[in-house]
Short mmCIF file of N, CA and C and ligand atoms in Angstrom, two decimals:
data_model
loop_
_atom_site.label_atom_id
_atom_site.label_comp_id
_atom_site.label_asym_id
_atom_site.label_seq_id
_atom_site.Cartn_x
_atom_site.Cartn_y
_atom_site.Cartn_z
N MET N 445 88.86 104.33 114.04
CA MET N 445 90.20 104.40 114.61
C MET N 445 90.94 105.58 113.99
N LYS N 446 91.83 106.19 114.79
CA LYS N 446 92.58 107.36 114.31
C LYS N 446 94.08 107.15 114.55
N LEU N 447 94.87 107.68 113.64
CA LEU N 447 96.32 107.72 113.85
C LEU N 447 96.74 109.17 114.01
N TYR N 448 97.22 109.49 115.19
CA TYR N 448 97.76 110.83 115.44
C TYR N 448 99.20 110.81 115.01
N MET N 449 99.54 111.70 114.08
CA MET N 449 100.87 111.61 113.46
C MET N 449 101.27 112.95 112.88
N HIS N 450 102.51 113.00 112.38
CA HIS N 450 102.96 114.12 111.55
C HIS N 450 103.75 113.51 110.39
N PRO N 451 103.50 113.98 109.16
CA PRO N 451 104.15 113.35 108.00
C PRO N 451 105.67 113.47 108.01
N ALA N 452 106.24 114.42 108.74
CA ALA N 452 107.70 114.57 108.79
C ALA N 452 108.34 113.62 109.80
N SER N 453 107.53 112.96 110.59
CA SER N 453 108.06 112.08 111.65
C SER N 453 108.39 110.70 111.09
N THR N 454 109.66 110.33 111.24
CA THR N 454 110.08 109.02 110.72
C THR N 454 109.45 107.88 111.50
N THR N 455 109.13 108.10 112.76
CA THR N 455 108.50 107.02 113.53
C THR N 455 107.04 106.84 113.10
N CYS N 456 106.47 107.85 112.49
CA CYS N 456 105.08 107.75 112.01
C CYS N 456 105.01 107.11 110.63
N ARG N 457 106.04 107.30 109.84
CA ARG N 457 105.95 106.91 108.43
C ARG N 457 105.74 105.43 108.23
N GLY N 458 106.37 104.60 109.03
CA GLY N 458 106.18 103.16 108.90
C GLY N 458 104.74 102.76 109.16
N VAL N 459 104.14 103.38 110.15
CA VAL N 459 102.74 103.08 110.47
C VAL N 459 101.83 103.58 109.35
N MET N 460 102.14 104.79 108.84
CA MET N 460 101.37 105.35 107.75
C MET N 460 101.48 104.48 106.50
N GLN N 461 102.68 103.96 106.25
CA GLN N 461 102.89 103.11 105.08
C GLN N 461 102.10 101.80 105.21
N PHE N 462 102.12 101.22 106.40
CA PHE N 462 101.36 99.98 106.65
C PHE N 462 99.87 100.22 106.41
N ILE N 463 99.36 101.34 106.91
CA ILE N 463 97.94 101.67 106.76
C ILE N 463 97.60 101.86 105.28
N ALA N 464 98.49 102.56 104.56
CA ALA N 464 98.23 102.82 103.13
C ALA N 464 98.28 101.53 102.32
N GLU N 465 99.29 100.71 102.56
CA GLU N 465 99.44 99.48 101.77
C GLU N 465 98.29 98.51 102.00
N ASP N 466 97.80 98.46 103.23
CA ASP N 466 96.71 97.54 103.56
C ASP N 466 95.34 98.21 103.41
N LYS N 467 95.36 99.45 102.94
CA LYS N 467 94.12 100.21 102.70
C LYS N 467 93.19 100.16 103.91
N LEU N 468 93.75 100.39 105.07
CA LEU N 468 92.98 100.35 106.32
C LEU N 468 92.19 101.65 106.48
N ASP N 469 91.01 101.52 107.04
CA ASP N 469 90.13 102.67 107.23
C ASP N 469 90.47 103.35 108.56
N ILE N 470 91.56 104.10 108.54
CA ILE N 470 92.04 104.78 109.75
C ILE N 470 92.22 106.27 109.42
N GLU N 471 91.60 107.10 110.22
CA GLU N 471 91.67 108.55 110.01
C GLU N 471 93.02 109.09 110.45
N MET N 472 93.63 109.90 109.60
CA MET N 472 94.90 110.54 109.94
C MET N 472 94.63 111.88 110.62
N VAL N 473 95.21 112.05 111.80
CA VAL N 473 95.06 113.32 112.52
C VAL N 473 96.45 113.92 112.67
N ASN N 474 96.64 115.06 112.03
CA ASN N 474 97.95 115.70 112.05
C ASN N 474 98.19 116.40 113.39
N VAL N 475 99.28 116.04 114.05
CA VAL N 475 99.69 116.69 115.30
C VAL N 475 100.97 117.46 114.98
N ASP N 476 100.90 118.79 115.08
CA ASP N 476 102.03 119.62 114.64
C ASP N 476 103.10 119.67 115.73
N ILE N 477 104.07 118.77 115.60
CA ILE N 477 105.14 118.71 116.60
C ILE N 477 106.06 119.93 116.51
N PHE N 478 106.00 120.66 115.38
CA PHE N 478 106.87 121.83 115.22
C PHE N 478 106.35 123.04 115.99
N THR N 479 105.08 123.04 116.31
CA THR N 479 104.52 124.14 117.12
C THR N 479 104.26 123.67 118.55
N GLY N 480 104.62 122.43 118.87
CA GLY N 480 104.45 121.93 120.23
C GLY N 480 103.06 121.41 120.54
N GLU N 481 102.29 121.17 119.50
CA GLU N 481 100.93 120.68 119.72
C GLU N 481 100.91 119.38 120.52
N HIS N 482 101.94 118.56 120.36
CA HIS N 482 102.00 117.26 121.05
C HIS N 482 102.18 117.42 122.57
N SER N 483 102.60 118.62 123.00
CA SER N 483 102.78 118.89 124.43
C SER N 483 101.60 119.64 125.03
N GLY N 484 100.63 119.95 124.20
CA GLY N 484 99.45 120.69 124.67
C GLY N 484 98.48 119.79 125.43
N GLU N 485 97.55 120.45 126.09
CA GLU N 485 96.61 119.73 126.96
C GLU N 485 95.76 118.73 126.19
N ALA N 486 95.31 119.13 125.01
CA ALA N 486 94.40 118.27 124.24
C ALA N 486 95.08 116.94 123.89
N TYR N 487 96.34 117.03 123.44
CA TYR N 487 97.02 115.80 123.03
C TYR N 487 97.52 114.98 124.22
N THR N 488 98.01 115.64 125.25
CA THR N 488 98.53 114.88 126.40
C THR N 488 97.42 114.17 127.18
N LYS N 489 96.18 114.61 126.96
CA LYS N 489 95.07 113.84 127.53
C LYS N 489 94.95 112.49 126.83
N LEU N 490 95.30 112.49 125.55
CA LEU N 490 95.25 111.24 124.77
C LEU N 490 96.49 110.40 125.01
N ASN N 491 97.64 111.07 125.03
CA ASN N 491 98.91 110.37 125.23
C ASN N 491 99.79 111.15 126.21
N PRO N 492 99.79 110.77 127.48
CA PRO N 492 100.58 111.47 128.48
C PRO N 492 102.08 111.47 128.18
N ASN N 493 102.55 110.60 127.29
CA ASN N 493 103.96 110.58 126.93
C ASN N 493 104.32 111.68 125.93
N SER N 494 103.33 112.36 125.38
CA SER N 494 103.54 113.47 124.43
C SER N 494 104.31 113.05 123.19
N LEU N 495 104.13 111.82 122.77
CA LEU N 495 104.84 111.35 121.57
C LEU N 495 103.84 110.94 120.51
N ILE N 496 104.29 111.08 119.26
CA ILE N 496 103.56 110.51 118.14
C ILE N 496 104.41 109.40 117.56
N PRO N 497 103.89 108.39 116.92
CA PRO N 497 102.48 108.20 116.61
C PRO N 497 101.67 107.67 117.79
N LEU N 498 100.38 107.88 117.68
CA LEU N 498 99.42 107.30 118.62
C LEU N 498 98.27 106.73 117.82
N LEU N 499 97.95 105.50 118.06
CA LEU N 499 96.81 104.87 117.37
C LEU N 499 95.64 104.83 118.32
N1 GSH A 53 109.25 104.51 119.90
C1 GSH A 53 108.71 105.80 120.29
C2 GSH A 53 109.00 106.79 119.21
C3 GSH A 53 108.10 107.99 119.24
C4 GSH A 53 108.86 109.26 118.94
O1 GSH A 53 110.05 109.41 119.28
N2 GSH A 53 108.16 110.22 118.29
C5 GSH A 53 108.71 111.53 118.07
C6 GSH A 53 108.45 111.97 116.65
S1 GSH A 53 109.51 111.12 115.52
C7 GSH A 53 108.03 112.53 118.97
O2 GSH A 53 106.85 112.42 119.24
N3 GSH A 53 108.79 113.53 119.42
C8 GSH A 53 108.25 114.58 120.23
C9 GSH A 53 109.15 114.93 121.39
O3 GSH A 53 110.13 114.22 121.61
O4 GSH A 53 108.83 115.92 122.05
C10 GSH A 53 107.26 105.62 120.62
O5 GSH A 53 106.40 105.44 119.74
O6 GSH A 53 106.94 105.62 121.79
#
């Protein structure tokens, strides 16, 4: 399982904290919302809403 996120995103941090506290085996995939990566073709194929986080 993967979490698509950005560490500066407050909506991601709660999910990241839950994963860390429960030591879950989930890969973190950084999506650079500052360069618009979340609006690119690769990410919108995963999440048409263009928002992070995405599990
Ligand atoms: N509750 C929303 C919150 C997601 C959200 O607002 N994420 C922000 C980052 S904090 C985002 O992806 N913003 C990109 C944008 O609005 O273009 C959801 O998970 O669907």
